[in-house]
Short mmCIF file of C-alpha atoms in Angstrom, two decimals:
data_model
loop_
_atom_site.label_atom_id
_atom_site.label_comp_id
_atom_site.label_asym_id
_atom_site.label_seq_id
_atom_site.Cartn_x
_atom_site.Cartn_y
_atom_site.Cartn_z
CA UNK A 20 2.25 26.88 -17.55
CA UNK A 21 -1.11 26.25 -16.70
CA UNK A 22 -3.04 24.97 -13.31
CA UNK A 23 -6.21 22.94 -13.23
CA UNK A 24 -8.35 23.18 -10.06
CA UNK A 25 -10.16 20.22 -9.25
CA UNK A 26 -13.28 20.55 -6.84
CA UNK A 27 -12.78 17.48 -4.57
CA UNK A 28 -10.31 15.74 -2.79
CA UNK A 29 -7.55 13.82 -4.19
CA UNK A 30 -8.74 10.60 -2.91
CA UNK A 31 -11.72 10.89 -4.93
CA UNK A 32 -10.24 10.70 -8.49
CA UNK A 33 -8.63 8.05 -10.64
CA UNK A 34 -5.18 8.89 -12.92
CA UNK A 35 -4.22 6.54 -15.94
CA UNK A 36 -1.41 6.90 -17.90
CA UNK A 37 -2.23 8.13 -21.12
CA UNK A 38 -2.91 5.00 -23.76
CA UNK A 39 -2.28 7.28 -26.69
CA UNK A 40 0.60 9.94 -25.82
CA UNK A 41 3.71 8.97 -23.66
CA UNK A 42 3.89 12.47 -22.31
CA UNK A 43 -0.02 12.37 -20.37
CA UNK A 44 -2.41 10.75 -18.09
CA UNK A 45 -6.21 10.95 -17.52
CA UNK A 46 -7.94 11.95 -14.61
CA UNK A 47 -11.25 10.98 -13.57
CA UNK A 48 -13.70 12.06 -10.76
CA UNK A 49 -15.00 9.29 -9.21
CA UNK A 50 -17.61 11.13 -7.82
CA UNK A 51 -20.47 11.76 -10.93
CA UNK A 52 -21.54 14.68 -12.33
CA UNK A 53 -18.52 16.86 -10.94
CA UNK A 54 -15.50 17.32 -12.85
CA UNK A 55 -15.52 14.18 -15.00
CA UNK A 56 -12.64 12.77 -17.09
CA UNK A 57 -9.72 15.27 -18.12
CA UNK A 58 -6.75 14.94 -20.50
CA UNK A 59 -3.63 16.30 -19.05
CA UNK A 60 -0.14 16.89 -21.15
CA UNK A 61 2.65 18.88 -19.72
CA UNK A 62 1.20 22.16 -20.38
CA UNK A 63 -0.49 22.05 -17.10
CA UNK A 64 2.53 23.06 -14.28
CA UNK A 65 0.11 21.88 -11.32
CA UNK A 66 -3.03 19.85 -10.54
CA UNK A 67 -4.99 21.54 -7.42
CA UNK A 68 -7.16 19.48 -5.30
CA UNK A 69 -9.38 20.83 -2.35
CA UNK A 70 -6.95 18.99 -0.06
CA UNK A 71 -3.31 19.12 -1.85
CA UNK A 72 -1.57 20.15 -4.89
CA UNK A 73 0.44 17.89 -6.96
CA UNK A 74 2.49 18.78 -10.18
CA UNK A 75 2.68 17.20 -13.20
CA UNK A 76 6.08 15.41 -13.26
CA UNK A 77 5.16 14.31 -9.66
CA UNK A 78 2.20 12.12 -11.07
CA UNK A 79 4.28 11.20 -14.19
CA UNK A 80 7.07 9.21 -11.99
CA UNK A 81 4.70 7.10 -10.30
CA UNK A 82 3.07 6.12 -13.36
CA UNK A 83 6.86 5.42 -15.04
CA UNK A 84 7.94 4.08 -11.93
CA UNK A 85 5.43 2.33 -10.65
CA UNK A 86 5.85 0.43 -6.74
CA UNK A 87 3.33 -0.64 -4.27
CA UNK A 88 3.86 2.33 -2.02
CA UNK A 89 1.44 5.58 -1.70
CA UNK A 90 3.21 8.46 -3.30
CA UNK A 91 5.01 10.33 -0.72
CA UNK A 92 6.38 14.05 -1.27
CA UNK A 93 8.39 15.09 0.96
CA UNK A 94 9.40 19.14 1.35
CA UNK A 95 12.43 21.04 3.23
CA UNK A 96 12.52 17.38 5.00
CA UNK A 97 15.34 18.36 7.16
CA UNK A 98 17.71 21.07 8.05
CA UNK A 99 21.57 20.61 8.56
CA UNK A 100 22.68 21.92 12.02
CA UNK A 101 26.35 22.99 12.12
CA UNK A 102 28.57 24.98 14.48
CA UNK A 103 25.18 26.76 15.39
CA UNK A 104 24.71 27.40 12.35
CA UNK A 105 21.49 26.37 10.37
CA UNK A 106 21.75 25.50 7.24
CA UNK A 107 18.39 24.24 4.53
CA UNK A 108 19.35 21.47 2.49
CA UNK A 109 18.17 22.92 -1.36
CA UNK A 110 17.47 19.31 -2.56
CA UNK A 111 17.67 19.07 -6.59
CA UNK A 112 15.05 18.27 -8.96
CA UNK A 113 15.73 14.27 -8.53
CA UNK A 114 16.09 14.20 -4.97
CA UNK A 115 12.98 16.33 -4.87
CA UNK A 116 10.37 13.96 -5.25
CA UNK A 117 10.79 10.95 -3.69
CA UNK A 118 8.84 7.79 -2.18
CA UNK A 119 9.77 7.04 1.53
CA UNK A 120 7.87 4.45 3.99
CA UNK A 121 6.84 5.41 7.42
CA UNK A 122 9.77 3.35 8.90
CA UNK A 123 12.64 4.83 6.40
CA UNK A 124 11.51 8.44 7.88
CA UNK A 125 12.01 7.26 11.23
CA UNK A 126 14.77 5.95 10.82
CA UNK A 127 16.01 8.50 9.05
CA UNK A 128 15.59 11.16 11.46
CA UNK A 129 17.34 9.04 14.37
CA UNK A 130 20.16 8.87 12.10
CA UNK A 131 23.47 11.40 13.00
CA UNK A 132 25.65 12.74 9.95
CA UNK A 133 29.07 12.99 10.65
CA UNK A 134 29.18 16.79 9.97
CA UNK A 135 25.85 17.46 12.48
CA UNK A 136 22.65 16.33 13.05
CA UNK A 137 19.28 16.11 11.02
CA UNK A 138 16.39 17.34 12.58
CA UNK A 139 13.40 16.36 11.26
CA UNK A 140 11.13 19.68 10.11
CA UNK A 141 7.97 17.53 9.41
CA UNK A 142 7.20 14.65 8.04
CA UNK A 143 5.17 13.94 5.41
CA UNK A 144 4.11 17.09 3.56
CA UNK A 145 1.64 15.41 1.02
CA UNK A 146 0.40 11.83 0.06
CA UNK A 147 -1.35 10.70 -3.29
CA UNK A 148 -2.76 7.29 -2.21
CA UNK A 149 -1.49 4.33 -4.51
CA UNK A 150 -5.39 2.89 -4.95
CA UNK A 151 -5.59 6.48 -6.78
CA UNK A 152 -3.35 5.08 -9.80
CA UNK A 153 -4.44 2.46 -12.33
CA UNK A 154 -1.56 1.11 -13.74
CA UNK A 155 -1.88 -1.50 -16.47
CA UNK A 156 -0.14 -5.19 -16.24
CA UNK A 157 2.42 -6.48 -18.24
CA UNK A 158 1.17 -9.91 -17.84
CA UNK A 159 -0.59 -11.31 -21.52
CA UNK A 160 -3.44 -13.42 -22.05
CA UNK A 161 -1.95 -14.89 -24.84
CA UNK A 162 1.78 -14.11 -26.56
CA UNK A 163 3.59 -15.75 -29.15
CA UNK A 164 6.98 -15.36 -31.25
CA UNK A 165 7.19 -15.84 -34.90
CA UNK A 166 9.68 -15.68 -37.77
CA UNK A 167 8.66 -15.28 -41.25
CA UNK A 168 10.35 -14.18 -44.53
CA UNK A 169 10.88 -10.65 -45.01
CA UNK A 170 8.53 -11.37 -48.14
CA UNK A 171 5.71 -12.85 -45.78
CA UNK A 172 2.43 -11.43 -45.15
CA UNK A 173 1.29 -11.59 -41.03
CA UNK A 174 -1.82 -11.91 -40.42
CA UNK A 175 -1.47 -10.29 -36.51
CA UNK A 176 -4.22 -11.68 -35.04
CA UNK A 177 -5.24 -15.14 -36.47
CA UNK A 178 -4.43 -17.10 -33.19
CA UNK A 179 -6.93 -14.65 -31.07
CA UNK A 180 -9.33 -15.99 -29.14
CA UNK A 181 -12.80 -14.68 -29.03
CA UNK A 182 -13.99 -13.44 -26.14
CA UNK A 183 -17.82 -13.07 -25.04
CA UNK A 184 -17.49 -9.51 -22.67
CA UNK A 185 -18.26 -6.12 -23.27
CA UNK A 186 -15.59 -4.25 -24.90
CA UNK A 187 -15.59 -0.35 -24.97
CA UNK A 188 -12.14 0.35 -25.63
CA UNK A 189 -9.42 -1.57 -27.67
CA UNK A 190 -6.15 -0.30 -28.64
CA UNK A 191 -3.43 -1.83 -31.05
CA UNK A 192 0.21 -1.02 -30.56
CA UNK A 193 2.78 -1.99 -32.82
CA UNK A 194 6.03 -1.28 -31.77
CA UNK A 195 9.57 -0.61 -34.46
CA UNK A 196 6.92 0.78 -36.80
CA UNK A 197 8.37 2.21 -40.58
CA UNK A 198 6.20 4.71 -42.15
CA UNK A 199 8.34 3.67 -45.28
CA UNK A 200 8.68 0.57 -45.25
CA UNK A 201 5.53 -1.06 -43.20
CA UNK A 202 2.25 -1.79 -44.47
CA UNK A 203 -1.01 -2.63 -42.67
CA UNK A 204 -4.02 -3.66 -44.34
CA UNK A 205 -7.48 -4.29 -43.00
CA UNK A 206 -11.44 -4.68 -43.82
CA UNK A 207 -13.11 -1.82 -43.54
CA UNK A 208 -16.65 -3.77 -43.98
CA UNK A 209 -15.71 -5.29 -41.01
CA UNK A 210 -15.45 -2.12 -39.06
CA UNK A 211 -17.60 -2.86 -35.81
CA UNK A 212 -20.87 -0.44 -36.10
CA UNK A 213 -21.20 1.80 -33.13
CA UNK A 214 -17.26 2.45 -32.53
CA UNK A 215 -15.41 5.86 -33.28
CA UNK A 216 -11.22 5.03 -34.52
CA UNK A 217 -8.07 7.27 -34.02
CA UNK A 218 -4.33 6.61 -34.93
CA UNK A 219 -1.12 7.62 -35.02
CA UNK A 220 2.52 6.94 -34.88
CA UNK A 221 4.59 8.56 -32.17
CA UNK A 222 8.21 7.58 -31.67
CA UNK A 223 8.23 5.13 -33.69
CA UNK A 224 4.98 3.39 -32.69
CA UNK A 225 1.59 2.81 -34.58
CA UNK A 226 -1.16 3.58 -31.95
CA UNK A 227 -4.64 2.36 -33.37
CA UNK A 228 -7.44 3.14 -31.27
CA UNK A 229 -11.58 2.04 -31.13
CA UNK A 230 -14.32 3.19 -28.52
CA UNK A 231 -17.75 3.19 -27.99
CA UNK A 232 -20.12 0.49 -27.76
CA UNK A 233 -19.07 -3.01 -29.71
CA UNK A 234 -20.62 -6.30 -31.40
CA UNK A 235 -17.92 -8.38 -30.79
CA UNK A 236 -18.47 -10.56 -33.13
CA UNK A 237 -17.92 -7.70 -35.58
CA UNK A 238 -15.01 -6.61 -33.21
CA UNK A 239 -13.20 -9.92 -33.84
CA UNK A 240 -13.96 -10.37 -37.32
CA UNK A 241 -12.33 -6.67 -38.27
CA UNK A 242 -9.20 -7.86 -36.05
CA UNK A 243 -8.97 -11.01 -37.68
CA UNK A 244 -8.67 -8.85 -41.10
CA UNK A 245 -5.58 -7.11 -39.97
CA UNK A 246 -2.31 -8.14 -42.34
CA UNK A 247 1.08 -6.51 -41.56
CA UNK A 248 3.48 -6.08 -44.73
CA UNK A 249 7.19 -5.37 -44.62
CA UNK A 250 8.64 -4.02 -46.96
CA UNK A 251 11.95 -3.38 -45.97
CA UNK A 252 15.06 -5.67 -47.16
CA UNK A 253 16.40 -6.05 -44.15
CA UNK A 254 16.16 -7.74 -41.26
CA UNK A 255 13.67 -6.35 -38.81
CA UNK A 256 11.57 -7.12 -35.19
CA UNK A 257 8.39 -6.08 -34.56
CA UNK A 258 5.94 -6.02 -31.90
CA UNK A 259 2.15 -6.26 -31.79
CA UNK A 260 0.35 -5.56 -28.81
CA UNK A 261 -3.74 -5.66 -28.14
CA UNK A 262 -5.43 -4.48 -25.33
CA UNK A 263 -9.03 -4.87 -24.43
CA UNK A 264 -10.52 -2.13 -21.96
CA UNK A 265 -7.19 -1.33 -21.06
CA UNK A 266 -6.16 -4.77 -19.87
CA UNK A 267 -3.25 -6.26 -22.22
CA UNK A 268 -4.23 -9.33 -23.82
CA UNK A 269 -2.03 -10.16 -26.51
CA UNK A 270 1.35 -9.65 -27.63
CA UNK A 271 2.80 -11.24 -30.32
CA UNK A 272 6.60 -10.61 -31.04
CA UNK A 273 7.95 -11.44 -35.36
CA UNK A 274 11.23 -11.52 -36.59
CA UNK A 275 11.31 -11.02 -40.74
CA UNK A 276 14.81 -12.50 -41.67
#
């Protein structure tokens, strides 16, 4: 397992769940010309910081898990007294890293257990600040449901809007995907000049991805082109998701019957 030492504090960065691979996030240095933007899997055991370390599955359950409360992880948080004799509470790998408010601490440690008493060792052994996290909405722009003959052709995003921002990043998600059976057509004369493309299918998801520097009326033109095909003779649901500098904006939702 490998460890990444970062040169500042960890205040000073930014962590974003990974748009293209479930199992990563990004990290970026806020500060410029430092340490800049890094791609982090689970190969990496633990991320150093000058003022804390944090591991990897640490930083993965606030991004699955996501609540308004600064990541708290708490070590050896209390010993069991009994009969004189001391006893450290081993806690397991779930009970290991968990999120606790000032006020559930205190009252925590005022608290008696029937067998003896906690004694609180310290409190809070390290904190990863919430405004650290960017974690995207669920709420939609636009969404819509459709059903359509399995012999239909979709055109995914007809009913999109255009927009008049800058766009650097756009990623298409579409969700139930069949290798086999699903096909997806598009323009490629409508590819928008200036952007770089990657895709994939993970888990049975398509992940289509576009960055760099967009005309957006090219942009929306090459979206409009997109047609989904299935192919299969059954029944099927499938999802289409679209999000604009990672902010979701559409979702549209078909049933082919």
């Amino acid at each position: 397992m490998m460890k990444i030492v970062f040169a500042g504090k960890s205040n000073e960065y930014e962590i974003e769940k990974s748009s293209f691979c479930n199992e990563a996030f990004v990290i970026k240095d806020k500060i410029p010309n430092r340490d800049g933007v890094d791609f982090i899997t689970n190969i990496v055991k633990t991320l150093e910081f000058n003022d804390d370390c944090f591991n990897f599955d640490e930083i993965m359950k606030h991004l699955e898990r996501y609540s308004n409360e600064d990541v708290i992880v708490v070590e050896n948080f209390f010993n069991n007294e009994t009969d004189d004799e001391t006893k450290k509470i081993n806690l397991d790998s779930d009970m290991y890293i968990q999120a606790f408010t000032q006020d559930d601490a205190q009252n925590f440690s005022r608290n008696d257990s029937k067998r003896g008493q906690f004694k609180l060792l310290k409190t809070f052994s390290r904190i990863f600040q919430n405004a650290n996290f960017i974690i995207k909405s669920e709420n939609y722009e636009l969404s819509g449901n459709i059903q359509l003959s399995k012999k239909d052709k979709l055109e995914i995003f007809r009913d999109l809007e255009y927009k008049d921002m800058e766009i650097g990043f756009v990623k298409i998600e579409i969700f139930n995907y069949d290798n086999i059976n699903d096909s997806l057509n598009f323009n490629l004369e409508e590819f928008p000049s200036g952007a770089s493309y990657k895709y994939g299918i993970l888990q049975n998801t398509m992940y289509i991805i576009l960055q760099g520097k967009m005309s957006n009326n090219s942009l929306f033109s090459f979206l409009k082109s997109f047609v989904y095909k299935n192919k299969n003779k059954q029944s099927c649901n499938k999802t289409f998701v679209l999000t604009f500098n990672h902010k979701l904006v559409y979702r549209l939702e078909a049933s082919f019957i």
